[in-house]
Tab-separated table of N, CA and C in Angstrom:
chain	number	residue	atom	x	y	z
A	1	UNK	N	-220.972	-172.176	-9.156
A	1	UNK	CA	-220.317	-172.945	-10.204
A	1	UNK	C	-218.810	-173.020	-9.960
A	2	UNK	N	-218.200	-171.868	-9.642
A	2	UNK	CA	-216.765	-171.848	-9.397
A	2	UNK	C	-216.433	-172.674	-8.165
A	3	UNK	N	-217.293	-172.581	-7.146
A	3	UNK	CA	-217.062	-173.352	-5.923
A	3	UNK	C	-217.124	-174.849	-6.231
A	4	UNK	N	-218.049	-175.255	-7.088
A	4	UNK	CA	-218.153	-176.662	-7.484
A	4	UNK	C	-216.888	-177.112	-8.205
A	5	UNK	N	-216.408	-176.261	-9.115
A	5	UNK	CA	-215.207	-176.608	-9.864
A	5	UNK	C	-214.000	-176.682	-8.940
A	6	UNK	N	-213.921	-175.746	-8.002
A	6	UNK	CA	-212.812	-175.764	-7.047
A	6	UNK	C	-212.864	-177.024	-6.199
A	7	UNK	N	-214.069	-177.382	-5.747
A	7	UNK	CA	-214.227	-178.595	-4.947
A	7	UNK	C	-213.834	-179.820	-5.762
A	8	UNK	N	-214.278	-179.875	-6.999
A	8	UNK	CA	-213.938	-180.998	-7.877
A	8	UNK	C	-212.429	-181.097	-8.062
A	9	UNK	N	-211.794	-179.959	-8.285
A	9	UNK	CA	-210.349	-179.946	-8.460
A	9	UNK	C	-209.639	-180.397	-7.191
A	10	UNK	N	-210.097	-179.920	-6.046
A	10	UNK	CA	-209.488	-180.299	-4.770
A	10	UNK	C	-209.633	-181.793	-4.538
A	11	UNK	N	-210.833	-182.307	-4.749
A	11	UNK	CA	-211.065	-183.741	-4.557
A	11	UNK	C	-210.155	-184.545	-5.475
A	12	UNK	N	-210.061	-184.119	-6.719
A	12	UNK	CA	-209.209	-184.830	-7.673
A	12	UNK	C	-207.756	-184.803	-7.243
A	13	UNK	N	-207.300	-183.620	-6.861
A	13	UNK	CA	-205.899	-183.489	-6.452
A	13	UNK	C	-205.593	-184.339	-5.232
A	14	UNK	N	-206.480	-184.297	-4.265
A	14	UNK	CA	-206.255	-185.073	-3.048
A	14	UNK	C	-206.270	-186.559	-3.357
A	15	UNK	N	-207.251	-186.991	-4.140
A	15	UNK	CA	-207.336	-188.415	-4.479
A	15	UNK	C	-206.091	-188.881	-5.216
A	16	UNK	N	-205.671	-188.109	-6.182
A	16	UNK	CA	-204.490	-188.471	-6.962
A	16	UNK	C	-203.253	-188.451	-6.075
A	17	UNK	N	-203.147	-187.423	-5.262
A	17	UNK	CA	-201.990	-187.287	-4.386
A	17	UNK	C	-201.894	-188.447	-3.411
A	18	UNK	N	-203.006	-188.794	-2.815
A	18	UNK	CA	-203.011	-189.880	-1.834
A	18	UNK	C	-202.649	-191.198	-2.492
A	19	UNK	N	-203.194	-191.446	-3.652
A	19	UNK	CA	-202.920	-192.714	-4.317
A	19	UNK	C	-201.510	-192.758	-4.885
A	20	UNK	N	-200.969	-191.608	-5.250
A	20	UNK	CA	-199.637	-191.573	-5.836
A	20	UNK	C	-198.546	-191.745	-4.786
A	21	UNK	N	-198.824	-191.313	-3.585
A	21	UNK	CA	-197.836	-191.409	-2.517
A	21	UNK	C	-197.956	-192.749	-1.821
A	22	UNK	N	-196.828	-193.221	-1.321
A	22	UNK	CA	-196.925	-194.448	-0.544
A	22	UNK	C	-197.362	-194.117	0.872
A	23	UNK	N	-197.679	-195.125	1.624
A	23	UNK	CA	-198.225	-194.964	2.969
A	23	UNK	C	-197.296	-194.152	3.861
A	24	UNK	N	-195.991	-194.337	3.736
A	24	UNK	CA	-195.043	-193.630	4.593
A	24	UNK	C	-195.056	-192.131	4.330
A	25	UNK	N	-195.182	-191.735	3.091
A	25	UNK	CA	-195.152	-190.311	2.765
A	25	UNK	C	-196.453	-189.614	3.131
A	26	UNK	N	-197.577	-190.192	2.802
A	26	UNK	CA	-198.857	-189.515	3.004
A	26	UNK	C	-199.364	-189.656	4.427
A	27	UNK	N	-198.960	-190.715	5.113
A	27	UNK	CA	-199.421	-190.912	6.475
A	27	UNK	C	-200.686	-191.735	6.567
A	28	UNK	N	-201.418	-191.903	5.471
A	28	UNK	CA	-202.608	-192.741	5.509
A	28	UNK	C	-202.965	-193.260	4.127
A	29	UNK	N	-203.617	-194.395	4.125
A	29	UNK	CA	-204.028	-195.047	2.884
A	29	UNK	C	-205.366	-194.466	2.422
A	30	UNK	N	-205.800	-194.921	1.258
A	30	UNK	CA	-207.104	-194.505	0.743
A	30	UNK	C	-208.205	-194.871	1.737
A	31	UNK	N	-208.108	-196.061	2.322
A	31	UNK	CA	-209.121	-196.512	3.284
A	31	UNK	C	-209.111	-195.641	4.537
A	32	UNK	N	-207.908	-195.298	5.003
A	32	UNK	CA	-207.808	-194.426	6.179
A	32	UNK	C	-208.341	-193.029	5.864
A	33	UNK	N	-208.037	-192.543	4.670
A	33	UNK	CA	-208.548	-191.240	4.249
A	33	UNK	C	-210.071	-191.250	4.263
A	34	UNK	N	-210.650	-192.300	3.692
A	34	UNK	CA	-212.110	-192.387	3.644
A	34	UNK	C	-212.713	-192.522	5.034
A	35	UNK	N	-212.051	-193.234	5.912
A	35	UNK	CA	-212.545	-193.368	7.286
A	35	UNK	C	-212.535	-192.010	7.982
A	36	UNK	N	-211.465	-191.243	7.792
A	36	UNK	CA	-211.397	-189.892	8.371
A	36	UNK	C	-212.482	-189.000	7.774
A	37	UNK	N	-212.633	-189.101	6.467
A	37	UNK	CA	-213.629	-188.292	5.778
A	37	UNK	C	-215.024	-188.632	6.284
A	38	UNK	N	-215.317	-189.905	6.389
A	38	UNK	CA	-216.632	-190.342	6.852
A	38	UNK	C	-216.903	-189.831	8.265
A	39	UNK	N	-215.945	-189.980	9.154
A	39	UNK	CA	-216.131	-189.524	10.538
A	39	UNK	C	-216.351	-188.015	10.590
A	40	UNK	N	-215.571	-187.282	9.824
A	40	UNK	CA	-215.677	-185.820	9.789
A	40	UNK	C	-217.047	-185.401	9.265
A	41	UNK	N	-217.450	-185.985	8.144
A	41	UNK	CA	-218.728	-185.614	7.533
A	41	UNK	C	-219.904	-186.012	8.416
A	42	UNK	N	-219.803	-187.164	9.060
A	42	UNK	CA	-220.878	-187.591	9.968
A	42	UNK	C	-221.057	-186.581	11.093
A	43	UNK	N	-219.947	-186.145	11.654
A	43	UNK	CA	-220.023	-185.197	12.765
A	43	UNK	C	-220.580	-183.851	12.301
A	44	UNK	N	-220.016	-183.297	11.258
A	44	UNK	CA	-220.395	-181.952	10.813
A	44	UNK	C	-221.809	-181.899	10.237
A	45	UNK	N	-222.231	-182.963	9.558
A	45	UNK	CA	-223.567	-182.974	8.952
A	45	UNK	C	-224.594	-183.659	9.848
A	46	UNK	N	-224.150	-184.095	11.024
A	46	UNK	CA	-225.030	-184.739	12.001
A	46	UNK	C	-225.735	-185.963	11.401
A	47	UNK	N	-224.948	-186.798	10.760
A	47	UNK	CA	-225.456	-188.021	10.138
A	47	UNK	C	-225.415	-189.138	11.177
A	48	UNK	N	-226.530	-189.833	11.335
A	48	UNK	CA	-226.600	-190.927	12.311
A	48	UNK	C	-225.892	-192.167	11.771
A	49	UNK	N	-225.646	-193.123	12.656
A	49	UNK	CA	-225.021	-194.381	12.242
A	49	UNK	C	-225.882	-195.105	11.208
A	50	UNK	N	-227.199	-195.094	11.426
A	50	UNK	CA	-228.116	-195.763	10.493
A	50	UNK	C	-228.065	-195.103	9.119
A	51	UNK	N	-228.081	-193.770	9.111
A	51	UNK	CA	-227.997	-193.045	7.843
A	51	UNK	C	-226.644	-193.303	7.181
A	52	UNK	N	-225.592	-193.290	7.984
A	52	UNK	CA	-224.239	-193.492	7.455
A	52	UNK	C	-224.100	-194.852	6.782
A	53	UNK	N	-224.701	-195.865	7.376
A	53	UNK	CA	-224.614	-197.218	6.813
A	53	UNK	C	-225.218	-197.277	5.412
A	54	UNK	N	-226.236	-196.474	5.169
A	54	UNK	CA	-226.871	-196.434	3.849
A	54	UNK	C	-226.187	-195.428	2.923
A	55	UNK	N	-225.792	-194.298	3.504
A	55	UNK	CA	-225.316	-193.176	2.707
A	55	UNK	C	-223.902	-193.358	2.155
A	56	UNK	N	-222.947	-193.725	3.009
A	56	UNK	CA	-221.551	-193.688	2.581
A	56	UNK	C	-221.188	-194.679	1.480
A	57	UNK	N	-221.803	-195.850	1.395
A	57	UNK	CA	-221.503	-196.679	0.217
A	57	UNK	C	-221.887	-195.969	-1.098
A	58	UNK	N	-222.999	-195.258	-1.088
A	58	UNK	CA	-223.438	-194.517	-2.275
A	58	UNK	C	-222.502	-193.330	-2.513
A	59	UNK	N	-222.156	-192.637	-1.437
A	59	UNK	CA	-221.267	-191.474	-1.511
A	59	UNK	C	-219.909	-191.865	-2.103
A	60	UNK	N	-219.327	-192.944	-1.604
A	60	UNK	CA	-218.017	-193.354	-2.099
A	60	UNK	C	-218.099	-193.938	-3.508
A	61	UNK	N	-219.242	-194.481	-3.874
A	61	UNK	CA	-219.457	-194.912	-5.262
A	61	UNK	C	-219.371	-193.694	-6.179
A	62	UNK	N	-220.024	-192.604	-5.769
A	62	UNK	CA	-219.952	-191.353	-6.538
A	62	UNK	C	-218.508	-190.875	-6.630
A	63	UNK	N	-217.796	-190.878	-5.513
A	63	UNK	CA	-216.407	-190.424	-5.519
A	63	UNK	C	-215.557	-191.256	-6.482
A	64	UNK	N	-215.772	-192.555	-6.491
A	64	UNK	CA	-215.018	-193.430	-7.397
A	64	UNK	C	-215.339	-193.127	-8.858
A	65	UNK	N	-216.607	-192.894	-9.141
A	65	UNK	CA	-216.998	-192.589	-10.525
A	65	UNK	C	-216.425	-191.240	-10.961
A	66	UNK	N	-216.459	-190.255	-10.061
A	66	UNK	CA	-215.897	-188.942	-10.390
A	66	UNK	C	-214.383	-189.023	-10.557
A	67	UNK	N	-213.748	-189.855	-9.768
A	67	UNK	CA	-212.301	-190.024	-9.894
A	67	UNK	C	-211.959	-190.603	-11.264
A	68	UNK	N	-212.741	-191.564	-11.726
A	68	UNK	CA	-212.504	-192.150	-13.048
A	68	UNK	C	-212.622	-191.083	-14.138
A	69	UNK	N	-213.622	-190.223	-14.014
A	69	UNK	CA	-213.805	-189.125	-14.971
A	69	UNK	C	-212.610	-188.177	-14.906
A	70	UNK	N	-212.211	-187.816	-13.697
A	70	UNK	CA	-211.104	-186.877	-13.525
A	70	UNK	C	-209.772	-187.469	-13.968
A	71	UNK	N	-209.596	-188.767	-13.775
A	71	UNK	CA	-208.364	-189.413	-14.231
A	71	UNK	C	-208.202	-189.273	-15.742
A	72	UNK	N	-209.311	-189.412	-16.471
A	72	UNK	CA	-209.264	-189.242	-17.926
A	72	UNK	C	-208.862	-187.810	-18.283
A	73	UNK	N	-209.423	-186.839	-17.563
A	73	UNK	CA	-209.108	-185.435	-17.823
A	73	UNK	C	-207.637	-185.147	-17.521
A	74	UNK	N	-207.131	-185.685	-16.418
A	74	UNK	CA	-205.721	-185.487	-16.068
A	74	UNK	C	-204.810	-186.137	-17.108
A	75	UNK	N	-205.221	-187.286	-17.600
A	75	UNK	CA	-204.430	-187.962	-18.626
A	75	UNK	C	-204.324	-187.078	-19.866
A	76	UNK	N	-205.431	-186.472	-20.250
A	76	UNK	CA	-205.417	-185.561	-21.396
A	76	UNK	C	-204.570	-184.331	-21.096
A	77	UNK	N	-204.715	-183.787	-19.891
A	77	UNK	CA	-203.978	-182.578	-19.526
A	77	UNK	C	-202.469	-182.817	-19.571
A	78	UNK	N	-202.037	-183.997	-19.179
A	78	UNK	CA	-200.600	-184.311	-19.205
A	78	UNK	C	-200.041	-184.276	-20.627
A	79	UNK	N	-200.875	-184.581	-21.607
A	79	UNK	CA	-200.425	-184.537	-22.998
A	79	UNK	C	-200.018	-183.119	-23.389
A	80	UNK	N	-200.612	-182.128	-22.750
A	80	UNK	CA	-200.308	-180.734	-23.055
A	80	UNK	C	-198.935	-180.291	-22.591
A	81	UNK	N	-198.272	-181.090	-21.787
A	81	UNK	CA	-196.927	-180.744	-21.320
A	81	UNK	C	-195.876	-180.921	-22.411
A	82	UNK	N	-196.218	-181.704	-23.416
A	82	UNK	CA	-195.288	-181.934	-24.524
A	82	UNK	C	-195.171	-180.646	-25.337
A	83	UNK	N	-193.959	-180.111	-25.483
A	83	UNK	CA	-193.798	-178.856	-26.233
A	83	UNK	C	-194.195	-178.969	-27.705
A	84	UNK	N	-194.321	-180.190	-28.195
A	84	UNK	CA	-194.699	-180.388	-29.597
A	84	UNK	C	-196.215	-180.472	-29.785
A	85	UNK	N	-196.956	-180.233	-28.724
A	85	UNK	CA	-198.415	-180.307	-28.808
A	85	UNK	C	-198.930	-179.219	-29.753
A	86	UNK	N	-199.791	-179.614	-30.669
A	86	UNK	CA	-200.345	-178.665	-31.646
A	86	UNK	C	-201.554	-177.939	-31.061
A	87	UNK	N	-201.961	-176.864	-31.723
A	87	UNK	CA	-203.152	-176.133	-31.287
A	87	UNK	C	-204.388	-177.025	-31.334
A	88	UNK	N	-204.474	-177.865	-32.353
A	88	UNK	CA	-205.620	-178.780	-32.461
A	88	UNK	C	-205.642	-179.740	-31.272
A	89	UNK	N	-204.471	-180.203	-30.866
A	89	UNK	CA	-204.400	-181.103	-29.710
A	89	UNK	C	-204.758	-180.365	-28.418
A	90	UNK	N	-204.272	-179.117	-28.295
A	90	UNK	CA	-204.643	-178.320	-27.120
A	90	UNK	C	-206.150	-178.102	-27.068
A	91	UNK	N	-206.745	-177.891	-28.226
A	91	UNK	CA	-208.193	-177.712	-28.280
A	91	UNK	C	-208.904	-178.966	-27.779
A	92	UNK	N	-208.442	-180.128	-28.209
A	92	UNK	CA	-209.022	-181.394	-27.738
A	92	UNK	C	-208.839	-181.544	-26.229
A	93	UNK	N	-207.675	-181.158	-25.746
A	93	UNK	CA	-207.382	-181.273	-24.316
A	93	UNK	C	-208.334	-180.405	-23.505
A	94	UNK	N	-208.457	-179.133	-23.879
A	94	UNK	CA	-209.301	-178.237	-23.074
A	94	UNK	C	-210.776	-178.610	-23.179
A	95	UNK	N	-211.202	-179.061	-24.349
A	95	UNK	CA	-212.589	-179.518	-24.477
A	95	UNK	C	-212.821	-180.768	-23.638
A	96	UNK	N	-211.841	-181.652	-23.611
A	96	UNK	CA	-211.952	-182.861	-22.795
A	96	UNK	C	-212.050	-182.542	-21.318
A	97	UNK	N	-211.294	-181.557	-20.872
A	97	UNK	CA	-211.334	-181.150	-19.469
A	97	UNK	C	-212.694	-180.552	-19.124
A	98	UNK	N	-213.205	-179.698	-19.999
A	98	UNK	CA	-214.523	-179.094	-19.760
A	98	UNK	C	-215.605	-180.174	-19.761
A	99	UNK	N	-215.517	-181.105	-20.699
A	99	UNK	CA	-216.497	-182.198	-20.746
A	99	UNK	C	-216.423	-183.056	-19.489
A	100	UNK	N	-215.230	-183.235	-18.949
A	100	UNK	CA	-215.080	-184.003	-17.703
A	100	UNK	C	-215.771	-183.283	-16.550
A	101	UNK	N	-215.633	-181.964	-16.490
A	101	UNK	CA	-216.324	-181.186	-15.451
A	101	UNK	C	-217.835	-181.339	-15.579
A	102	UNK	N	-218.316	-181.260	-16.807
A	102	UNK	CA	-219.756	-181.401	-17.045
A	102	UNK	C	-220.215	-182.797	-16.638
A	103	UNK	N	-219.442	-183.806	-17.014
A	103	UNK	CA	-219.797	-185.181	-16.659
A	103	UNK	C	-219.813	-185.355	-15.142
A	104	UNK	N	-218.845	-184.768	-14.459
A	104	UNK	CA	-218.807	-184.852	-12.994
A	104	UNK	C	-220.013	-184.143	-12.384
A	105	UNK	N	-220.398	-182.999	-12.951
A	105	UNK	CA	-221.586	-182.287	-12.460
A	105	UNK	C	-222.854	-183.108	-12.688
A	106	UNK	N	-222.928	-183.796	-13.818
A	106	UNK	CA	-224.085	-184.661	-14.083
A	106	UNK	C	-224.144	-185.800	-13.071
A	107	UNK	N	-222.986	-186.341	-12.737
A	107	UNK	CA	-222.941	-187.386	-11.707
A	107	UNK	C	-223.428	-186.835	-10.367
A	108	UNK	N	-223.004	-185.612	-10.035
A	108	UNK	CA	-223.466	-184.983	-8.790
A	108	UNK	C	-224.986	-184.878	-8.768
A	109	UNK	N	-225.569	-184.454	-9.879
A	109	UNK	CA	-227.032	-184.339	-9.950
A	109	UNK	C	-227.706	-185.701	-9.832
A	110	UNK	N	-227.150	-186.683	-10.516
A	110	UNK	CA	-227.701	-188.040	-10.464
A	110	UNK	C	-227.672	-188.577	-9.029
A	111	UNK	N	-226.553	-188.416	-8.379
A	111	UNK	CA	-226.413	-188.951	-7.023
A	111	UNK	C	-227.163	-188.114	-5.995
A	112	UNK	N	-227.375	-186.854	-6.272
A	112	UNK	CA	-228.174	-186.029	-5.364
A	112	UNK	C	-229.553	-186.646	-5.182
A	113	UNK	N	-230.112	-187.149	-6.261
A	113	UNK	CA	-231.430	-187.793	-6.170
A	113	UNK	C	-231.369	-189.020	-5.259
A	114	UNK	N	-230.286	-189.752	-5.338
A	114	UNK	CA	-230.115	-190.920	-4.467
A	114	UNK	C	-229.880	-190.489	-3.019
A	115	UNK	N	-229.111	-189.421	-2.837
A	115	UNK	CA	-228.846	-188.917	-1.483
A	115	UNK	C	-230.135	-188.478	-0.798
A	116	UNK	N	-231.045	-187.873	-1.579
A	116	UNK	CA	-232.316	-187.385	-1.020
A	116	UNK	C	-233.167	-188.518	-0.453
A	117	UNK	N	-232.946	-189.718	-0.930
A	117	UNK	CA	-233.697	-190.868	-0.419
A	117	UNK	C	-233.138	-191.354	0.920
A	118	UNK	N	-231.960	-190.850	1.289
A	118	UNK	CA	-231.295	-191.301	2.510
A	118	UNK	C	-231.213	-190.186	3.555
A	119	UNK	N	-230.879	-188.970	3.101
A	119	UNK	CA	-230.668	-187.841	4.008
A	119	UNK	C	-231.657	-186.718	3.721
A	120	UNK	N	-231.901	-185.911	4.730
A	120	UNK	CA	-232.756	-184.734	4.556
A	120	UNK	C	-231.997	-183.679	3.747
A	121	UNK	N	-232.727	-182.757	3.113
A	121	UNK	CA	-232.050	-181.679	2.381
A	121	UNK	C	-231.091	-180.880	3.275
A	122	UNK	N	-231.475	-180.668	4.524
A	122	UNK	CA	-230.614	-179.926	5.447
A	122	UNK	C	-229.300	-180.670	5.673
A	123	UNK	N	-229.366	-181.973	5.845
A	123	UNK	CA	-228.148	-182.754	6.060
A	123	UNK	C	-227.288	-182.799	4.794
A	124	UNK	N	-227.920	-182.837	3.647
A	124	UNK	CA	-227.162	-182.812	2.390
A	124	UNK	C	-226.437	-181.476	2.263
A	125	UNK	N	-227.123	-180.397	2.608
A	125	UNK	CA	-226.504	-179.070	2.577
A	125	UNK	C	-225.312	-179.020	3.535
A	126	UNK	N	-225.514	-179.499	4.761
A	126	UNK	CA	-224.431	-179.509	5.748
A	126	UNK	C	-223.271	-180.384	5.272
A	127	UNK	N	-223.602	-181.485	4.631
A	127	UNK	CA	-222.582	-182.382	4.099
A	127	UNK	C	-221.737	-181.671	3.042
A	128	UNK	N	-222.389	-180.962	2.135
A	128	UNK	CA	-221.662	-180.259	1.083
A	128	UNK	C	-220.718	-179.213	1.670
A	129	UNK	N	-221.181	-178.493	2.670
A	129	UNK	CA	-220.330	-177.497	3.345
A	129	UNK	C	-219.169	-178.193	4.059
A	130	UNK	N	-219.466	-179.308	4.704
A	130	UNK	CA	-218.438	-180.045	5.438
A	130	UNK	C	-217.383	-180.620	4.490
A	131	UNK	N	-217.799	-181.040	3.300
A	131	UNK	CA	-216.847	-181.562	2.309
A	131	UNK	C	-215.795	-180.508	1.981
A	132	UNK	N	-216.245	-179.294	1.764
A	132	UNK	CA	-215.324	-178.202	1.428
A	132	UNK	C	-214.343	-177.974	2.571
A	133	UNK	N	-214.863	-177.911	3.803
A	133	UNK	CA	-213.992	-177.698	4.965
A	133	UNK	C	-213.021	-178.863	5.146
A	134	UNK	N	-213.509	-180.079	4.953
A	134	UNK	CA	-212.657	-181.259	5.112
A	134	UNK	C	-211.483	-181.209	4.136
A	135	UNK	N	-211.767	-180.939	2.886
A	135	UNK	CA	-210.709	-180.920	1.883
A	135	UNK	C	-209.737	-179.767	2.126
A	136	UNK	N	-210.241	-178.649	2.584
A	136	UNK	CA	-209.372	-177.524	2.939
A	136	UNK	C	-208.443	-177.931	4.088
A	137	UNK	N	-209.001	-178.585	5.100
A	137	UNK	CA	-208.203	-179.032	6.246
A	137	UNK	C	-207.161	-180.068	5.833
A	138	UNK	N	-207.544	-180.996	4.965
A	138	UNK	CA	-206.603	-182.020	4.499
A	138	UNK	C	-205.465	-181.381	3.710
A	139	UNK	N	-205.797	-180.396	2.879
A	139	UNK	CA	-204.745	-179.706	2.131
A	139	UNK	C	-203.769	-179.020	3.079
A	140	UNK	N	-204.282	-178.420	4.139
A	140	UNK	CA	-203.406	-177.784	5.135
A	140	UNK	C	-202.486	-178.814	5.774
A	141	UNK	N	-203.048	-179.957	6.148
A	141	UNK	CA	-202.256	-181.018	6.772
A	141	UNK	C	-201.174	-181.507	5.811
A	142	UNK	N	-201.554	-181.727	4.568
A	142	UNK	CA	-200.588	-182.202	3.573
A	142	UNK	C	-199.498	-181.160	3.346
A	143	UNK	N	-199.892	-179.900	3.300
A	143	UNK	CA	-198.925	-178.814	3.093
A	143	UNK	C	-197.944	-178.752	4.261
A	144	UNK	N	-198.468	-178.876	5.473
A	144	UNK	CA	-197.610	-178.833	6.659
A	144	UNK	C	-196.669	-180.030	6.699
A	145	UNK	N	-197.157	-181.201	6.305
A	145	UNK	CA	-196.301	-182.395	6.344
A	145	UNK	C	-195.198	-182.329	5.293
A	146	UNK	N	-195.444	-181.625	4.193
A	146	UNK	CA	-194.418	-181.489	3.157
A	146	UNK	C	-193.353	-180.474	3.561
A	147	UNK	N	-193.705	-179.549	4.450
A	147	UNK	CA	-192.737	-178.563	4.925
A	147	UNK	C	-191.704	-179.188	5.851
A	148	UNK	N	-192.097	-180.267	6.514
A	148	UNK	CA	-191.206	-180.903	7.505
A	148	UNK	C	-190.076	-181.647	6.862
């Protein structure tokens, strides 16, 4: 559960960061990021070209839907930065964030059923592991580029 939440947070942060930065600062656009992600996941999960042609449109559809959910949660979280925020408002904020996590998990379950129609369980498992490694590697790259 914690690993799922960490992955969700990482994906959200990376997506927001990439979209918030211009091409010169981040080094790549959303499309370039997705192309790198697709190539990485294909290699690590041993996904064939035929499988990739079917799988990645569904995969990126899920990512877009989860991003929309996470954007709402981030919007609520930003309201908490106001020093005049009341306890009742903080309660709404934290409940909204938890509900967003639950909604994202429900999307994962929904799309898992669709993924099973395209990839074997072993490849889905490898894909999930590769996603974590990919996002960890991207965070390292982003961290190193900000140090320069």
